[in-house]
Amino acid sequence: MKATNKMLCTALGLAVLAASSWAESPASAAPAAKDAAAAPAPPTITAADVQSLKDALAAQQLQIERLSKQLERQQAQQAAAEAASKADTKPAAQPVAEMAVGTPFQQDGTTVGGQNPQDVAPTTSPIEGPLTIHFRGINITPGGYAAAEFVRRSRALSADLPTPFNSVTMPGASQSQLSEFFGSGRQSKITTFVNGKLKNVDLSSYVSADFLSAGVTSTSTSTNSYTLRLRQAWAQAKFDNGWSFLGGQEWSLATENGKGISPDDDLGRTNDARPKTIDPSYNVGFVFTRQYGIRVTKTFGDKVAFAVAMENAQGTLTTHGNGDNFLLGNAGASNSYNTTSTYTFNPSPDLVAKVAFDPGFGHYEIFGLYDRFTDRIFPCGEVALVSPATTGPCPSGVGTGPNAVGAFNASKNGGGMGASGRWNFAKKVTVGVKGFGGSGVGRYAPGGLSDVSINGDGSLHVIKNLMGLATLEVHVSKKLDIYGYGGTEYAGRAASFDPISKKEVGYGAPLFNNSGCYTELPPAVNSGFTPTSLSSCTADTRALIEGTVGFWYRFYSGPRGRFQFGTQYSYLTRDTWSGTGFTKGVGVTPEGIDNMVFTSFRYILP
């Protein structure tokens, strides 16, 4: 038996070497006679060829070692089983014997990894790698990368790597006269993927985090101690019959996939269709959120997939000139939310449905989204103070003072439809296009345009939103990728007339004053860190437009991980809705622009 096992081990090793050699050198299959006849000059062997061969040999050696260890464990198990059979007794459980990276952790001499009788061997996932730990029937794969990155912007935004696209300043702002540079390691990621398999279902869980958040004591003057930020935390049960159930915090179902419908691992190894930008805000027009969700997916072979999801709801609001006659939400509670941010009172979750097609050439998606907003309206919250006192606009006749008499709740529905397509040519060039439009869906893109505004009577006005992204990615070689993206986001006017104040209110009103958007003002507070906001400059965003080009160059990619360098350049414009200027009847449409350069060095775990 031992001789047979040794022969099997040797055969497996030779098979791996032979298969790898055949895959690495297809030209070696040419007939010897033809080679002798042609007698071409030997090709020039470069340093890159030598390094590639070393990497391939290292990977082969690692695979052989893993197979050898697995056979050794099987031999030990068989020997233990034979001894137990002869003694007609079951051996006692042994203490921990081994915990090796990339090999099973065996704690019981009777089963591999201590599996339950209904379990089968763990399946290989694209997320697994040399660092995967096999423990009692599950695979634990740590991952992530360390990053050294910087951004330089031609116009200051006081922002780290993530660009706040909708905060690009107008020409008169003092920040528009200053550039900024920020270096950061905060986009470094840590991830953990855990998976195992029962006889008819794959169970998996994934958690990822970075450091792109700030605590109240975080500064960049000395220690740069920024806080950990949750990106994803989900669990999934995927059945052999094509059904899967996913729950936790993950990329929204509205986010595009590379194939079918399945979650993305944040590192680009599984089903990734995100822009390959260094900017963590990606590119204007990219449709995404990361939020709570429960998702049910059904796949039909490898050609069609359908999914529905219930996801967290949240609204964004921009409105000007309104009276105190509406309530949409509240500041965050100190025990669970950011107290400097506002949170809408959501009447229901967002609902998303998507169908994906992979007919053989290209990947196509069609999806729809439904959301709902509610505010509380106070009919007597805004009244005209006149003399002598009258009952004003309130039908209750309680006088001219603001009050909550007659307050009521009112809701508005929103949502939209979107579609996308991605095509790969010769495994070298990827072309993609995606569009999404509707009402009240502004937060589903990185520009952060508003979902709703408020009418003069305190009721909700759902803003029309459109967004789109075009993609071009070229895989030049094993070491070099280049990319280009062009995207836009649009928010429509949402203005109305307030009969109490006799003024236009809401978002993007034609009579809003934009005359001061070109006039710089001195600081109002003598601190050196408080630029004055522009006076008479409403400048509601009509459209964000961004063009991006960049590349990634991999110095090394192999069994020891990947070390790469990248550079990105982006040109961003923020167009606004026209408003009144210095000359009566002449509209003013100010525009903000920014030029941004990013660089990144990253070491990515294998």
PDB file of C-alpha atoms in Angstrom, residues 241-410:
ATOM      1  CA  ASN A 241     -30.243  23.989  -8.005  1.00  0.00           C
ATOM      2  CA  GLY A 242     -29.388  27.600  -8.925  1.00  0.00           C
ATOM      3  CA  TRP A 243     -30.980  29.419  -5.970  1.00  0.00           C
ATOM      4  CA  SER A 244     -28.883  31.615  -3.674  1.00  0.00           C
ATOM      5  CA  PHE A 245     -29.653  33.795  -0.660  1.00  0.00           C
ATOM      6  CA  LEU A 246     -27.442  36.741   0.299  1.00  0.00           C
ATOM      7  CA  GLY A 247     -27.756  39.039   3.303  1.00  0.00           C
ATOM      8  CA  GLY A 248     -25.705  41.741   5.000  1.00  0.00           C
ATOM      9  CA  GLN A 249     -23.962  44.875   3.763  1.00  0.00           C
ATOM     10  CA  GLU A 250     -22.930  44.468   0.145  1.00  0.00           C
ATOM     11  CA  TRP A 251     -22.826  46.199  -3.218  1.00  0.00           C
ATOM     12  CA  SER A 252     -26.358  47.106  -4.267  1.00  0.00           C
ATOM     13  CA  LEU A 253     -28.066  44.871  -6.789  1.00  0.00           C
ATOM     14  CA  ALA A 254     -28.167  47.980  -9.000  1.00  0.00           C
ATOM     15  CA  THR A 255     -24.355  47.784  -9.271  1.00  0.00           C
ATOM     16  CA  GLU A 256     -23.137  46.151 -12.480  1.00  0.00           C
ATOM     17  CA  ASN A 257     -21.573  42.668 -12.480  1.00  0.00           C
ATOM     18  CA  GLY A 258     -19.040  41.204 -14.871  1.00  0.00           C
ATOM     19  CA  LYS A 259     -20.968  37.957 -15.392  1.00  0.00           C
ATOM     20  CA  GLY A 260     -24.283  36.679 -14.099  1.00  0.00           C
ATOM     21  CA  ILE A 261     -25.405  38.020 -10.706  1.00  0.00           C
ATOM     22  CA  SER A 262     -23.141  37.410  -7.735  1.00  0.00           C
ATOM     23  CA  PRO A 263     -21.314  39.473  -5.089  1.00  0.00           C
ATOM     24  CA  ASP A 264     -17.989  41.223  -5.697  1.00  0.00           C
ATOM     25  CA  ASP A 265     -15.045  40.752  -3.333  1.00  0.00           C
ATOM     26  CA  ASP A 266     -13.693  44.382  -3.368  1.00  0.00           C
ATOM     27  CA  LEU A 267     -10.340  43.202  -4.764  1.00  0.00           C
ATOM     28  CA  GLY A 268     -11.288  42.591  -8.387  1.00  0.00           C
ATOM     29  CA  ARG A 269     -10.919  38.811  -8.292  1.00  0.00           C
ATOM     30  CA  THR A 270     -14.592  37.861  -8.625  1.00  0.00           C
ATOM     31  CA  ASN A 271     -17.253  39.229 -10.932  1.00  0.00           C
ATOM     32  CA  ASP A 272     -15.841  42.755 -10.841  1.00  0.00           C
ATOM     33  CA  ALA A 273     -17.099  45.472 -13.188  1.00  0.00           C
ATOM     34  CA  ARG A 274     -16.145  48.537 -11.131  1.00  0.00           C
ATOM     35  CA  PRO A 275     -14.010  51.295 -12.658  1.00  0.00           C
ATOM     36  CA  LYS A 276     -10.342  50.536 -11.992  1.00  0.00           C
ATOM     37  CA  THR A 277      -9.681  54.045 -10.697  1.00  0.00           C
ATOM     38  CA  ILE A 278      -7.442  54.998  -7.796  1.00  0.00           C
ATOM     39  CA  ASP A 279     -10.081  57.482  -6.651  1.00  0.00           C
ATOM     40  CA  PRO A 280     -12.267  55.588  -4.114  1.00  0.00           C
ATOM     41  CA  SER A 281     -15.241  57.598  -5.410  1.00  0.00           C
ATOM     42  CA  TYR A 282     -14.684  55.842  -8.757  1.00  0.00           C
ATOM     43  CA  ASN A 283     -16.046  57.963 -11.608  1.00  0.00           C
ATOM     44  CA  VAL A 284     -19.044  60.210 -12.086  1.00  0.00           C
ATOM     45  CA  GLY A 285     -21.913  58.156 -13.523  1.00  0.00           C
ATOM     46  CA  PHE A 286     -20.968  54.832 -11.923  1.00  0.00           C
ATOM     47  CA  VAL A 287     -24.164  53.371 -10.431  1.00  0.00           C
ATOM     48  CA  PHE A 288     -23.565  51.904  -6.974  1.00  0.00           C
ATOM     49  CA  THR A 289     -24.167  51.897  -3.254  1.00  0.00           C
ATOM     50  CA  ARG A 290     -22.863  49.635  -0.508  1.00  0.00           C
ATOM     51  CA  GLN A 291     -25.665  49.092   1.969  1.00  0.00           C
ATOM     52  CA  TYR A 292     -27.777  46.590   3.881  1.00  0.00           C
ATOM     53  CA  GLY A 293     -29.646  44.194   1.671  1.00  0.00           C
ATOM     54  CA  ILE A 294     -31.359  40.816   1.493  1.00  0.00           C
ATOM     55  CA  ARG A 295     -31.186  39.236  -1.958  1.00  0.00           C
ATOM     56  CA  VAL A 296     -32.633  36.164  -3.641  1.00  0.00           C
ATOM     57  CA  THR A 297     -31.055  35.035  -6.916  1.00  0.00           C
ATOM     58  CA  LYS A 298     -31.968  32.292  -9.380  1.00  0.00           C
ATOM     59  CA  THR A 299     -29.586  31.239 -12.145  1.00  0.00           C
ATOM     60  CA  PHE A 300     -30.679  29.323 -15.227  1.00  0.00           C
ATOM     61  CA  GLY A 301     -27.555  27.560 -16.392  1.00  0.00           C
ATOM     62  CA  ASP A 302     -24.791  30.025 -17.175  1.00  0.00           C
ATOM     63  CA  LYS A 303     -26.839  32.150 -19.579  1.00  0.00           C
ATOM     64  CA  VAL A 304     -29.537  33.873 -17.514  1.00  0.00           C
ATOM     65  CA  ALA A 305     -29.839  35.038 -13.909  1.00  0.00           C
ATOM     66  CA  PHE A 306     -32.619  36.873 -12.081  1.00  0.00           C
ATOM     67  CA  ALA A 307     -32.526  38.520  -8.646  1.00  0.00           C
ATOM     68  CA  VAL A 308     -34.672  40.642  -6.351  1.00  0.00           C
ATOM     69  CA  ALA A 309     -33.398  42.543  -3.324  1.00  0.00           C
ATOM     70  CA  MET A 310     -34.715  44.525  -0.393  1.00  0.00           C
ATOM     71  CA  GLU A 311     -32.147  47.191   0.479  1.00  0.00           C
ATOM     72  CA  ASN A 312     -31.687  50.002   2.958  1.00  0.00           C
ATOM     73  CA  ALA A 313     -33.489  53.260   2.147  1.00  0.00           C
ATOM     74  CA  GLN A 314     -32.119  56.755   2.645  1.00  0.00           C
ATOM     75  CA  GLY A 315     -32.913  60.112   1.058  1.00  0.00           C
ATOM     76  CA  THR A 316     -30.847  63.155   0.158  1.00  0.00           C
ATOM     77  CA  LEU A 317     -32.322  66.657   0.201  1.00  0.00           C
ATOM     78  CA  THR A 318     -31.421  70.048  -1.274  1.00  0.00           C
ATOM     79  CA  THR A 319     -33.850  72.964  -1.033  1.00  0.00           C
ATOM     80  CA  HIS A 320     -33.606  76.758  -0.681  1.00  0.00           C
ATOM     81  CA  GLY A 321     -35.841  79.540   0.611  1.00  0.00           C
ATOM     82  CA  ASN A 322     -38.473  77.353   2.270  1.00  0.00           C
ATOM     83  CA  GLY A 323     -40.375  78.195   5.415  1.00  0.00           C
ATOM     84  CA  ASP A 324     -40.387  76.026   8.531  1.00  0.00           C
ATOM     85  CA  ASN A 325     -43.268  73.878   7.339  1.00  0.00           C
ATOM     86  CA  PHE A 326     -41.721  70.440   6.719  1.00  0.00           C
ATOM     87  CA  LEU A 327     -39.802  67.671   8.505  1.00  0.00           C
ATOM     88  CA  LEU A 328     -37.926  64.963   6.609  1.00  0.00           C
ATOM     89  CA  GLY A 329     -35.582  63.420   9.192  1.00  0.00           C
ATOM     90  CA  ASN A 330     -33.211  64.100  12.048  1.00  0.00           C
ATOM     91  CA  ALA A 331     -29.540  64.267  12.995  1.00  0.00           C
ATOM     92  CA  GLY A 332     -27.997  60.910  13.837  1.00  0.00           C
ATOM     93  CA  ALA A 333     -28.321  59.439  17.306  1.00  0.00           C
ATOM     94  CA  SER A 334     -25.025  59.516  19.175  1.00  0.00           C
ATOM     95  CA  ASN A 335     -25.155  55.822  20.114  1.00  0.00           C
ATOM     96  CA  SER A 336     -25.279  54.510  16.557  1.00  0.00           C
ATOM     97  CA  TYR A 337     -24.972  57.195  13.863  1.00  0.00           C
ATOM     98  CA  ASN A 338     -22.871  60.192  12.912  1.00  0.00           C
ATOM     99  CA  THR A 339     -24.281  63.139  14.866  1.00  0.00           C
ATOM    100  CA  THR A 340     -23.074  65.599  12.213  1.00  0.00           C
ATOM    101  CA  SER A 341     -25.059  63.867   9.460  1.00  0.00           C
ATOM    102  CA  THR A 342     -28.794  63.805   8.823  1.00  0.00           C
ATOM    103  CA  TYR A 343     -30.912  60.704   8.331  1.00  0.00           C
ATOM    104  CA  THR A 344     -34.314  60.622   6.639  1.00  0.00           C
ATOM    105  CA  PHE A 345     -37.300  58.880   8.198  1.00  0.00           C
ATOM    106  CA  ASN A 346     -37.750  56.104   5.642  1.00  0.00           C
ATOM    107  CA  PRO A 347     -41.252  54.612   5.271  1.00  0.00           C
ATOM    108  CA  SER A 348     -40.062  51.442   3.500  1.00  0.00           C
ATOM    109  CA  PRO A 349     -36.951  49.764   2.073  1.00  0.00           C
ATOM    110  CA  ASP A 350     -35.733  50.246  -1.473  1.00  0.00           C
ATOM    111  CA  LEU A 351     -36.671  47.385  -3.808  1.00  0.00           C
ATOM    112  CA  VAL A 352     -34.424  46.335  -6.710  1.00  0.00           C
ATOM    113  CA  ALA A 353     -34.943  43.678  -9.390  1.00  0.00           C
ATOM    114  CA  LYS A 354     -32.459  42.693 -12.082  1.00  0.00           C
ATOM    115  CA  VAL A 355     -32.092  40.179 -14.904  1.00  0.00           C
ATOM    116  CA  ALA A 356     -28.697  39.417 -16.461  1.00  0.00           C
ATOM    117  CA  PHE A 357     -27.911  37.706 -19.765  1.00  0.00           C
ATOM    118  CA  ASP A 358     -24.662  36.039 -20.907  1.00  0.00           C
ATOM    119  CA  PRO A 359     -25.511  34.689 -24.372  1.00  0.00           C
ATOM    120  CA  GLY A 360     -21.905  33.970 -25.312  1.00  0.00           C
ATOM    121  CA  PHE A 361     -20.750  37.381 -26.490  1.00  0.00           C
ATOM    122  CA  GLY A 362     -21.194  40.189 -24.030  1.00  0.00           C
ATOM    123  CA  HIS A 363     -22.870  40.620 -20.676  1.00  0.00           C
ATOM    124  CA  TYR A 364     -26.200  42.457 -20.454  1.00  0.00           C
ATOM    125  CA  GLU A 365     -28.287  43.688 -17.543  1.00  0.00           C
ATOM    126  CA  ILE A 366     -31.719  45.266 -17.136  1.00  0.00           C
ATOM    127  CA  PHE A 367     -32.814  46.456 -13.699  1.00  0.00           C
ATOM    128  CA  GLY A 368     -35.444  48.504 -11.946  1.00  0.00           C
ATOM    129  CA  LEU A 369     -35.563  50.283  -8.585  1.00  0.00           C
ATOM    130  CA  TYR A 370     -38.431  51.499  -6.385  1.00  0.00           C
ATOM    131  CA  ASP A 371     -38.027  53.890  -3.453  1.00  0.00           C
ATOM    132  CA  ARG A 372     -40.407  55.985  -1.347  1.00  0.00           C
ATOM    133  CA  PHE A 373     -40.056  59.210   0.644  1.00  0.00           C
ATOM    134  CA  THR A 374     -42.175  60.675   3.442  1.00  0.00           C
ATOM    135  CA  ASP A 375     -42.182  64.067   5.152  1.00  0.00           C
ATOM    136  CA  ARG A 376     -44.410  65.696   7.746  1.00  0.00           C
ATOM    137  CA  ILE A 377     -46.123  68.867   6.568  1.00  0.00           C
ATOM    138  CA  PHE A 378     -47.065  71.726   8.907  1.00  0.00           C
ATOM    139  CA  PRO A 379     -49.678  73.945   7.195  1.00  0.00           C
ATOM    140  CA  CYS A 380     -49.336  76.554   9.956  1.00  0.00           C
ATOM    141  CA  GLY A 381     -45.569  76.277  10.262  1.00  0.00           C
ATOM    142  CA  GLU A 382     -45.136  79.269   7.969  1.00  0.00           C
ATOM    143  CA  VAL A 383     -47.523  82.197   8.362  1.00  0.00           C
ATOM    144  CA  ALA A 384     -47.584  85.826   7.263  1.00  0.00           C
ATOM    145  CA  LEU A 385     -47.132  88.155  10.235  1.00  0.00           C
ATOM    146  CA  VAL A 386     -49.451  91.051   9.461  1.00  0.00           C
ATOM    147  CA  SER A 387     -50.876  93.906  11.499  1.00  0.00           C
ATOM    148  CA  PRO A 388     -53.526  93.838  12.697  1.00  0.00           C
ATOM    149  CA  ALA A 389     -53.463  90.117  13.440  1.00  0.00           C
ATOM    150  CA  THR A 390     -55.558  87.846  11.248  1.00  0.00           C
ATOM    151  CA  THR A 391     -56.111  84.157  11.031  1.00  0.00           C
ATOM    152  CA  GLY A 392     -53.657  84.001   8.121  1.00  0.00           C
ATOM    153  CA  PRO A 393     -53.587  80.949   5.893  1.00  0.00           C
ATOM    154  CA  CYS A 394     -54.459  78.483   8.663  1.00  0.00           C
ATOM    155  CA  PRO A 395     -58.068  77.321   8.445  1.00  0.00           C
ATOM    156  CA  SER A 396     -58.247  76.727  12.200  1.00  0.00           C
ATOM    157  CA  GLY A 397     -58.232  80.450  12.925  1.00  0.00           C
ATOM    158  CA  VAL A 398     -55.691  80.185  15.723  1.00  0.00           C
ATOM    159  CA  GLY A 399     -53.820  83.388  14.871  1.00  0.00           C
ATOM    160  CA  THR A 400     -50.627  84.330  13.082  1.00  0.00           C
ATOM    161  CA  GLY A 401     -48.045  82.466  15.179  1.00  0.00           C
ATOM    162  CA  PRO A 402     -46.503  79.270  13.705  1.00  0.00           C
ATOM    163  CA  ASN A 403     -47.920  76.090  15.214  1.00  0.00           C
ATOM    164  CA  ALA A 404     -48.428  72.388  14.506  1.00  0.00           C
ATOM    165  CA  VAL A 405     -52.191  72.444  14.106  1.00  0.00           C
ATOM    166  CA  GLY A 406     -53.275  70.326  11.172  1.00  0.00           C
ATOM    167  CA  ALA A 407     -49.861  68.675  10.649  1.00  0.00           C
ATOM    168  CA  PHE A 408     -49.960  65.525   8.518  1.00  0.00           C
ATOM    169  CA  ASN A 409     -47.686  63.035   6.730  1.00  0.00           C
ATOM    170  CA  ALA A 410     -47.357  62.830   2.960  1.00  0.00           C
TER     171      ALA A 410
END
